[in-house]
PDB file of C-alpha atoms in Angstrom:
ATOM      1  CA  MET A   1      -0.256  -7.239 -14.624  1.00 56.00           C
ATOM      2  CA  ARG A   2       1.545  -5.357 -17.403  1.00 56.00           C
ATOM      3  CA  ASP A   3       3.447  -8.487 -18.451  1.00 60.00           C
ATOM      4  CA  GLU A   4       0.266 -10.579 -18.284  1.00 60.00           C
ATOM      5  CA  TYR A   5      -1.674  -8.173 -20.490  1.00 57.00           C
ATOM      6  CA  VAL A   6       1.154  -8.137 -23.012  1.00 57.00           C
ATOM      7  CA  ARG A   7       1.416 -11.943 -22.928  1.00 60.00           C
ATOM      8  CA  GLN A   8      -2.292 -12.282 -23.638  1.00 60.00           C
ATOM      9  CA  GLY A   9      -2.039  -9.862 -26.540  1.00 60.00           C
ATOM     10  CA  LEU A  10      -4.506  -7.393 -25.035  1.00 61.00           C
ATOM     11  CA  PHE A  11      -2.324  -4.500 -26.197  1.00 60.00           C
ATOM     12  CA  ALA A  12      -0.941  -4.353 -29.716  1.00 55.00           C
ATOM     13  CA  ARG A  13       1.973  -2.127 -28.715  1.00 61.00           C
ATOM     14  CA  GLU A  14       3.801  -2.600 -25.443  1.00 64.00           C
ATOM     15  CA  ASP A  15       5.303   0.890 -25.651  1.00 66.00           C
ATOM     16  CA  ARG A  16       1.789   2.312 -25.448  1.00 66.00           C
ATOM     17  CA  LEU A  17       1.066   0.614 -22.130  1.00 72.00           C
ATOM     18  CA  SER A  18       1.609   2.519 -18.877  1.00 75.00           C
ATOM     19  CA  VAL A  19       0.867   1.262 -15.368  1.00 78.00           C
ATOM     20  CA  ILE A  20      -0.477   3.754 -12.828  1.00 77.00           C
ATOM     21  CA  TYR A  21      -1.848   2.696  -9.459  1.00 77.00           C
ATOM     22  CA  HIS A  22      -4.936   4.261  -7.941  1.00 76.00           C
ATOM     23  CA  LEU A  23      -4.874   5.295  -4.303  1.00 67.00           C
ATOM     24  CA  PRO A  24      -6.668   2.666  -2.175  1.00 66.00           C
ATOM     25  CA  PRO A  25      -8.931   4.291   0.407  1.00 55.00           C
ATOM     26  CA  GLN A  26      -7.704   2.145   3.296  1.00 61.00           C
ATOM     27  CA  ILE A  27      -4.070   3.276   3.391  1.00 63.00           C
ATOM     28  CA  GLY A  28      -3.468   5.424   6.430  1.00 56.00           C
ATOM     29  CA  ASP A  29      -2.398   5.604  10.053  1.00 61.00           C
ATOM     30  CA  THR A  30      -3.120   2.383  11.914  1.00 66.00           C
ATOM     31  CA  SER A  31      -1.562   3.442  15.218  1.00 67.00           C
ATOM     32  CA  ALA A  32      -4.965   4.154  16.812  1.00 76.00           C
ATOM     33  CA  VAL A  33      -6.522   0.803  15.882  1.00 87.00           C
ATOM     34  CA  ALA A  34      -8.416  -0.853  18.735  1.00 88.00           C
ATOM     35  CA  PRO A  35      -7.067  -4.143  20.126  1.00 91.00           C
ATOM     36  CA  PRO A  36      -8.622  -7.397  18.920  1.00 95.00           C
ATOM     37  CA  PRO A  37     -11.770  -8.484  20.786  1.00 96.00           C
ATOM     38  CA  ALA A  38     -11.066 -10.788  23.718  1.00 96.00           C
ATOM     39  CA  GLU A  39     -13.446 -13.419  22.349  1.00 97.00           C
ATOM     40  CA  TRP A  40     -11.053 -14.097  19.482  1.00 97.00           C
ATOM     41  CA  GLN A  41      -8.681 -15.578  22.069  1.00 96.00           C
ATOM     42  CA  LEU A  42      -5.558 -14.481  20.237  1.00 97.00           C
ATOM     43  CA  PRO A  43      -2.289 -15.060  22.081  1.00 95.00           C
ATOM     44  CA  ALA A  44      -0.479 -12.036  23.466  1.00 91.00           C
ATOM     45  CA  ALA A  45       2.990 -12.970  22.243  1.00 93.00           C
ATOM     46  CA  GLU A  46       2.863 -16.085  20.066  1.00 97.00           C
ATOM     47  CA  PRO A  47       2.904 -15.878  16.231  1.00 98.00           C
ATOM     48  CA  VAL A  48      -0.402 -15.076  14.537  1.00 99.00           C
ATOM     49  CA  VAL A  49      -0.668 -15.971  10.840  1.00 99.00           C
ATOM     50  CA  THR A  50      -3.673 -14.471   9.092  1.00 99.00           C
ATOM     51  CA  PHE A  51      -5.762 -15.177   6.001  1.00 99.00           C
ATOM     52  CA  VAL A  52      -8.230 -12.442   5.015  1.00 98.00           C
ATOM     53  CA  GLY A  53     -10.798 -12.805   2.250  1.00 97.00           C
ATOM     54  CA  LYS A  54     -13.191 -15.302   0.760  1.00 97.00           C
ATOM     55  CA  ILE A  55     -12.292 -18.700   2.162  1.00 98.00           C
ATOM     56  CA  SER A  56     -12.484 -20.583  -1.106  1.00 97.00           C
ATOM     57  CA  LEU A  57     -10.571 -22.878  -3.425  1.00 97.00           C
ATOM     58  CA  GLY A  58      -9.790 -19.985  -5.752  1.00 97.00           C
ATOM     59  CA  LYS A  59      -8.218 -18.009  -2.927  1.00 98.00           C
ATOM     60  CA  GLY A  60      -6.132 -21.037  -1.994  1.00 98.00           C
ATOM     61  CA  ALA A  61      -7.579 -21.556   1.488  1.00 98.00           C
ATOM     62  CA  HIS A  62      -7.259 -25.326   1.057  1.00 97.00           C
ATOM     63  CA  ILE A  63      -3.572 -24.914   0.221  1.00 98.00           C
ATOM     64  CA  LEU A  64      -2.990 -23.010   3.450  1.00 99.00           C
ATOM     65  CA  LEU A  65      -4.943 -25.611   5.434  1.00 98.00           C
ATOM     66  CA  GLU A  66      -2.711 -28.298   3.943  1.00 98.00           C
ATOM     67  CA  ALA A  67       0.390 -26.307   4.882  1.00 99.00           C
ATOM     68  CA  ILE A  68      -0.589 -25.523   8.482  1.00 99.00           C
ATOM     69  CA  PRO A  69       0.310 -28.908  10.090  1.00 98.00           C
ATOM     70  CA  ARG A  70       3.803 -28.674   8.603  1.00 98.00           C
ATOM     71  CA  VAL A  71       4.270 -25.171   9.984  1.00 99.00           C
ATOM     72  CA  LEU A  72       3.070 -26.276  13.416  1.00 99.00           C
ATOM     73  CA  GLU A  73       5.777 -28.934  13.516  1.00 98.00           C
ATOM     74  CA  ARG A  74       8.329 -26.092  13.749  1.00 98.00           C
ATOM     75  CA  HIS A  75       6.139 -23.504  15.454  1.00 98.00           C
ATOM     76  CA  PRO A  76       3.668 -25.420  17.636  1.00 98.00           C
ATOM     77  CA  THR A  77       2.412 -22.286  19.420  1.00 98.00           C
ATOM     78  CA  ALA A  78       1.507 -20.409  16.227  1.00 99.00           C
ATOM     79  CA  VAL A  79      -2.148 -19.534  15.694  1.00 99.00           C
ATOM     80  CA  PHE A  80      -3.724 -19.377  12.234  1.00 99.00           C
ATOM     81  CA  VAL A  81      -6.659 -17.015  11.804  1.00 99.00           C
ATOM     82  CA  PHE A  82      -9.160 -17.061   8.939  1.00 98.00           C
ATOM     83  CA  ALA A  83     -11.273 -13.935   8.463  1.00 98.00           C
ATOM     84  CA  GLY A  84     -13.934 -14.285   5.786  1.00 98.00           C
ATOM     85  CA  ARG A  85     -16.875 -16.397   4.718  1.00 96.00           C
ATOM     86  CA  PRO A  86     -16.035 -20.027   3.932  1.00 96.00           C
ATOM     87  CA  THR A  87     -17.456 -21.682   0.847  1.00 96.00           C
ATOM     88  CA  PRO A  88     -18.941 -25.204   1.132  1.00 94.00           C
ATOM     89  CA  GLN A  89     -15.832 -26.733  -0.454  1.00 93.00           C
ATOM     90  CA  ILE A  90     -13.647 -25.710   2.495  1.00 95.00           C
ATOM     91  CA  ARG A  91     -13.668 -27.819   5.654  1.00 88.00           C
ATOM     92  CA  THR A  92     -13.699 -25.521   8.678  1.00 90.00           C
ATOM     93  CA  SER A  93     -13.163 -28.397  11.105  1.00 88.00           C
ATOM     94  CA  PRO A  94      -9.971 -30.038   9.827  1.00 92.00           C
ATOM     95  CA  THR A  95      -9.118 -33.135  11.846  1.00 92.00           C
ATOM     96  CA  ASN A  96      -5.354 -32.720  11.417  1.00 95.00           C
ATOM     97  CA  ILE A  97      -5.170 -29.256  13.053  1.00 97.00           C
ATOM     98  CA  ALA A  98      -5.679 -28.835  16.801  1.00 96.00           C
ATOM     99  CA  PRO A  99      -8.575 -26.466  17.625  1.00 96.00           C
ATOM    100  CA  GLN A 100      -6.304 -24.213  19.695  1.00 96.00           C
ATOM    101  CA  SER A 101      -4.136 -23.602  16.615  1.00 98.00           C
ATOM    102  CA  ILE A 102      -6.856 -22.175  14.380  1.00 98.00           C
ATOM    103  CA  ARG A 103      -9.550 -19.483  14.545  1.00 98.00           C
ATOM    104  CA  TRP A 104     -12.520 -18.962  12.227  1.00 98.00           C
ATOM    105  CA  LEU A 105     -13.767 -15.394  12.637  1.00 98.00           C
ATOM    106  CA  GLY A 106     -16.208 -15.175   9.739  1.00 97.00           C
ATOM    107  CA  HIS A 107     -16.810 -11.948   7.834  1.00 97.00           C
ATOM    108  CA  LEU A 108     -15.489  -8.908   9.710  1.00 97.00           C
ATOM    109  CA  PRO A 109     -16.150  -5.170   9.397  1.00 96.00           C
ATOM    110  CA  TRP A 110     -13.140  -3.147   8.312  1.00 92.00           C
ATOM    111  CA  SER A 111     -12.437  -1.870  11.835  1.00 92.00           C
ATOM    112  CA  GLN A 112     -12.027  -5.446  13.057  1.00 96.00           C
ATOM    113  CA  VAL A 113      -9.932  -6.421  10.034  1.00 96.00           C
ATOM    114  CA  GLN A 114      -7.607  -3.574  11.012  1.00 95.00           C
ATOM    115  CA  ALA A 115      -7.473  -4.883  14.580  1.00 96.00           C
ATOM    116  CA  LEU A 116      -6.637  -8.357  13.323  1.00 97.00           C
ATOM    117  CA  LEU A 117      -3.923  -7.138  10.959  1.00 96.00           C
ATOM    118  CA  ALA A 118      -2.381  -5.018  13.705  1.00 94.00           C
ATOM    119  CA  ARG A 119      -1.984  -8.169  15.824  1.00 96.00           C
ATOM    120  CA  SER A 120      -0.768 -10.385  12.970  1.00 98.00           C
ATOM    121  CA  SER A 121       2.827 -11.507  12.606  1.00 98.00           C
ATOM    122  CA  LEU A 122       2.363 -12.540   8.990  1.00 99.00           C
ATOM    123  CA  VAL A 123      -0.402 -12.485   6.384  1.00 99.00           C
ATOM    124  CA  VAL A 124      -0.786 -15.251   3.805  1.00 99.00           C
ATOM    125  CA  MET A 125      -2.410 -14.824   0.389  1.00 99.00           C
ATOM    126  CA  PRO A 126      -2.126 -18.247  -1.292  1.00 98.00           C
ATOM    127  CA  SER A 127      -4.366 -17.475  -4.272  1.00 97.00           C
ATOM    128  CA  VAL A 128      -4.743 -20.025  -7.025  1.00 96.00           C
ATOM    129  CA  CYS A 129      -7.093 -17.837  -9.068  1.00 95.00           C
ATOM    130  CA  PHE A 130      -5.835 -14.877 -11.083  1.00 90.00           C
ATOM    131  CA  GLU A 131      -5.542 -11.754  -8.927  1.00 89.00           C
ATOM    132  CA  GLY A 132      -5.719  -8.318 -10.477  1.00 83.00           C
ATOM    133  CA  LEU A 133      -3.583  -6.631  -7.853  1.00 82.00           C
ATOM    134  CA  GLY A 134      -3.968  -8.197  -4.436  1.00 88.00           C
ATOM    135  CA  ARG A 135      -5.752  -5.853  -2.087  1.00 91.00           C
ATOM    136  CA  VAL A 136      -4.956  -8.026   0.926  1.00 95.00           C
ATOM    137  CA  VAL A 137      -1.253  -7.339   0.339  1.00 96.00           C
ATOM    138  CA  ILE A 138      -1.974  -3.604   0.376  1.00 94.00           C
ATOM    139  CA  GLU A 139      -4.048  -3.836   3.552  1.00 94.00           C
ATOM    140  CA  ALA A 140      -1.443  -5.952   5.353  1.00 96.00           C
ATOM    141  CA  ASN A 141       1.478  -3.751   4.313  1.00 95.00           C
ATOM    142  CA  SER A 142      -0.467  -0.677   5.397  1.00 93.00           C
ATOM    143  CA  ALA A 143      -0.537  -2.230   8.871  1.00 94.00           C
ATOM    144  CA  GLY A 144       3.190  -2.961   8.713  1.00 95.00           C
ATOM    145  CA  VAL A 145       2.763  -6.706   8.208  1.00 97.00           C
ATOM    146  CA  PRO A 146       4.725  -8.642   5.552  1.00 98.00           C
ATOM    147  CA  VAL A 147       2.961 -11.123   3.288  1.00 98.00           C
ATOM    148  CA  VAL A 148       3.627 -14.566   1.865  1.00 99.00           C
ATOM    149  CA  ALA A 149       1.679 -14.679  -1.395  1.00 98.00           C
ATOM    150  CA  SER A 150       1.289 -16.609  -4.613  1.00 98.00           C
ATOM    151  CA  ARG A 151       3.220 -15.570  -7.672  1.00 96.00           C
ATOM    152  CA  ARG A 152      -0.056 -14.866  -9.466  1.00 93.00           C
ATOM    153  CA  GLY A 153      -1.469 -11.990 -11.508  1.00 89.00           C
ATOM    154  CA  GLY A 154      -0.536  -8.565 -10.192  1.00 89.00           C
ATOM    155  CA  ILE A 155       0.580  -9.741  -6.737  1.00 94.00           C
ATOM    156  CA  PRO A 156       4.331  -9.821  -7.583  1.00 94.00           C
ATOM    157  CA  GLU A 157       4.178  -6.117  -8.450  1.00 91.00           C
ATOM    158  CA  LEU A 158       3.507  -5.349  -4.779  1.00 93.00           C
ATOM    159  CA  ILE A 159       6.166  -7.528  -3.158  1.00 96.00           C
ATOM    160  CA  VAL A 160       9.928  -7.057  -3.208  1.00 95.00           C
ATOM    161  CA  GLU A 161      11.076 -10.647  -2.778  1.00 95.00           C
ATOM    162  CA  ARG A 162      12.760 -11.298   0.593  1.00 94.00           C
ATOM    163  CA  GLU A 163      12.700  -7.578   1.410  1.00 95.00           C
ATOM    164  CA  SER A 164       9.030  -6.725   1.913  1.00 95.00           C
ATOM    165  CA  GLY A 165       7.567 -10.233   1.633  1.00 98.00           C
ATOM    166  CA  TRP A 166       7.840 -13.570  -0.133  1.00 98.00           C
ATOM    167  CA  LEU A 167       6.367 -15.208  -3.228  1.00 98.00           C
ATOM    168  CA  VAL A 168       5.585 -18.893  -3.728  1.00 98.00           C
ATOM    169  CA  GLU A 169       4.219 -20.830  -6.655  1.00 98.00           C
ATOM    170  CA  PRO A 170       0.409 -21.183  -6.614  1.00 98.00           C
ATOM    171  CA  GLY A 171      -0.867 -24.490  -5.267  1.00 98.00           C
ATOM    172  CA  ASP A 172       2.427 -25.629  -3.706  1.00 98.00           C
ATOM    173  CA  ALA A 173       1.522 -26.378  -0.085  1.00 98.00           C
ATOM    174  CA  GLY A 174       5.010 -27.637   0.720  1.00 98.00           C
ATOM    175  CA  ALA A 175       6.693 -24.448  -0.470  1.00 98.00           C
ATOM    176  CA  LEU A 176       4.074 -22.362   1.327  1.00 99.00           C
ATOM    177  CA  ALA A 177       4.635 -24.225   4.596  1.00 99.00           C
ATOM    178  CA  GLU A 178       8.399 -23.857   4.350  1.00 99.00           C
ATOM    179  CA  ARG A 179       8.179 -20.152   3.614  1.00 99.00           C
ATOM    180  CA  ILE A 180       5.768 -19.466   6.494  1.00 99.00           C
ATOM    181  CA  ALA A 181       7.876 -21.497   8.929  1.00 99.00           C
ATOM    182  CA  ALA A 182      11.091 -19.792   7.816  1.00 98.00           C
ATOM    183  CA  ALA A 183       9.468 -16.372   8.181  1.00 98.00           C
ATOM    184  CA  LEU A 184       8.343 -17.179  11.733  1.00 99.00           C
ATOM    185  CA  ASP A 185      11.882 -18.302  12.609  1.00 98.00           C
ATOM    186  CA  ASP A 186      12.988 -14.655  12.788  1.00 98.00           C
ATOM    187  CA  PRO A 187      10.420 -12.315  14.417  1.00 97.00           C
ATOM    188  CA  ALA A 188      12.812  -9.352  14.347  1.00 97.00           C
ATOM    189  CA  ARG A 189      13.235  -9.707  10.607  1.00 97.00           C
ATOM    190  CA  LEU A 190       9.470  -9.966  10.189  1.00 97.00           C
ATOM    191  CA  HIS A 191       9.085  -6.637  11.957  1.00 96.00           C
ATOM    192  CA  ARG A 192      11.762  -4.971   9.813  1.00 97.00           C
ATOM    193  CA  MET A 193      10.211  -6.309   6.623  1.00 98.00           C
ATOM    194  CA  GLY A 194       6.788  -5.105   7.686  1.00 97.00           C
ATOM    195  CA  GLU A 195       8.065  -1.580   8.239  1.00 96.00           C
ATOM    196  CA  LEU A 196       9.856  -1.631   4.880  1.00 97.00           C
ATOM    197  CA  ALA A 197       6.691  -2.896   3.190  1.00 96.00           C
ATOM    198  CA  ARG A 198       4.700  -0.034   4.710  1.00 94.00           C
ATOM    199  CA  GLY A 199       7.253   2.499   3.494  1.00 94.00           C
ATOM    200  CA  LEU A 200       7.301   1.073  -0.034  1.00 93.00           C
ATOM    201  CA  LEU A 201       3.514   1.088  -0.094  1.00 91.00           C
ATOM    202  CA  ARG A 202       3.354   4.747   0.831  1.00 89.00           C
ATOM    203  CA  GLU A 203       5.851   5.593  -1.901  1.00 89.00           C
ATOM    204  CA  ARG A 204       3.994   3.597  -4.545  1.00 88.00           C
ATOM    205  CA  PHE A 205       0.603   5.053  -3.667  1.00 85.00           C
ATOM    206  CA  ASP A 206       1.741   8.586  -2.926  1.00 86.00           C
ATOM    207  CA  PRO A 207      -1.050  10.905  -4.206  1.00 85.00           C
ATOM    208  CA  ASP A 208       1.420  13.400  -5.671  1.00 88.00           C
ATOM    209  CA  LYS A 209       3.244  10.655  -7.583  1.00 87.00           C
ATOM    210  CA  ILE A 210      -0.007   9.217  -8.909  1.00 87.00           C
ATOM    211  CA  THR A 211      -1.145  12.664 -10.048  1.00 89.00           C
ATOM    212  CA  SER A 212       2.201  13.324 -11.721  1.00 91.00           C
ATOM    213  CA  ASP A 213       2.138   9.972 -13.529  1.00 87.00           C
ATOM    214  CA  VAL A 214      -1.398  10.543 -14.828  1.00 89.00           C
ATOM    215  CA  LEU A 215      -0.527  14.019 -16.082  1.00 92.00           C
ATOM    216  CA  ALA A 216       2.606  12.662 -17.759  1.00 88.00           C
ATOM    217  CA  VAL A 217       0.577  10.090 -19.699  1.00 85.00           C
ATOM    218  CA  TYR A 218      -1.915  12.715 -20.851  1.00 87.00           C
ATOM    219  CA  GLN A 219       0.914  15.050 -21.838  1.00 88.00           C
ATOM    220  CA  ALA A 220       2.615  12.286 -23.805  1.00 83.00           C
ATOM    221  CA  ALA A 221      -0.647  11.488 -25.593  1.00 81.00           C
ATOM    222  CA  ILE A 222      -1.193  15.146 -26.451  1.00 86.00           C
ATOM    223  CA  SER A 223       2.333  15.585 -27.757  1.00 84.00           C
ATOM    224  CA  GLY A 224       2.252  12.346 -29.728  1.00 72.00           C
ATOM    225  CA  HIS A 225       5.037  10.651 -27.764  1.00 59.00           C
ATOM    226  CA  THR A 226       5.035   7.455 -25.740  1.00 56.00           C
ATOM    227  CA  LEU A 227       5.969   7.344 -22.087  1.00 55.00           C
ATOM    228  CA  PRO A 228       5.853   3.873 -20.548  1.00 56.00           C
ATOM    229  CA  LEU A 229       5.789   3.890 -16.744  1.00 55.00           C
TER     230      LEU A 229
END
C-alpha cells in the first residue's frame, strides 16, 4: 500500500509516510474451533481449497472458477468451497465442474468461517479489484492456512513469497491453476507454510509492537524528525 500511495502521488514526501498495522480483532487461538457441520459434506482427508468473501467479479471468483478444472486434472479429489454471497454475474452451477468437487455455502457467521478455515488446506484470494490490505489473508493465516493471492493492492505486504504463501498476477487463471495445483502437490509443505504464516502474522500484529511504532511516530513528529517504518 505504501508504494501504491507514493505512486499515485497521495503523499508529497515519501520520507513522511509510515506504515503501521492495526490489530485485527479476529487474530487469536483457533485450537478450540468446532468441526465443520456435517451437511457441508467436506472430505475428511482430501484437499479443501477455500474462497471466502463476496463471490463477485471484483473478487476474482470467475478467475478461480476458470482455474478449477485445470487443478482437478492433477488433483481430482480436491474440493473447492465458496463461502459468501454470489453476485448475479457469477454462475454457481458451472457445467465444467463436477458437483462433488464444489460447495456453495453462502454467507456464514464468523464461527462457521473459522470452522471452514480450520479444515482448509489452502485459501485462495484471486482479487481483480484493488484490495486495501486483504483481510482474508489475515483470517486464513490466523488459522494456520497459507494463501494463494493476487499481487494487488496491499496483499503482497502480508505474504512472504514461497515461504508463507504465493502471489499470482490478477486475472491470470492459468497461473492461478498452476500455483494451486503445485501447492497441493506437497501437503507437508503446505502445513509448514501455514504455521510460518501464523507466526509471521502474530509478529506483525503484536500489540506491543504496534503501540511502540505509534509512539515512535508521535515522538518523531514532536521532535521534528522523520521516522519511516
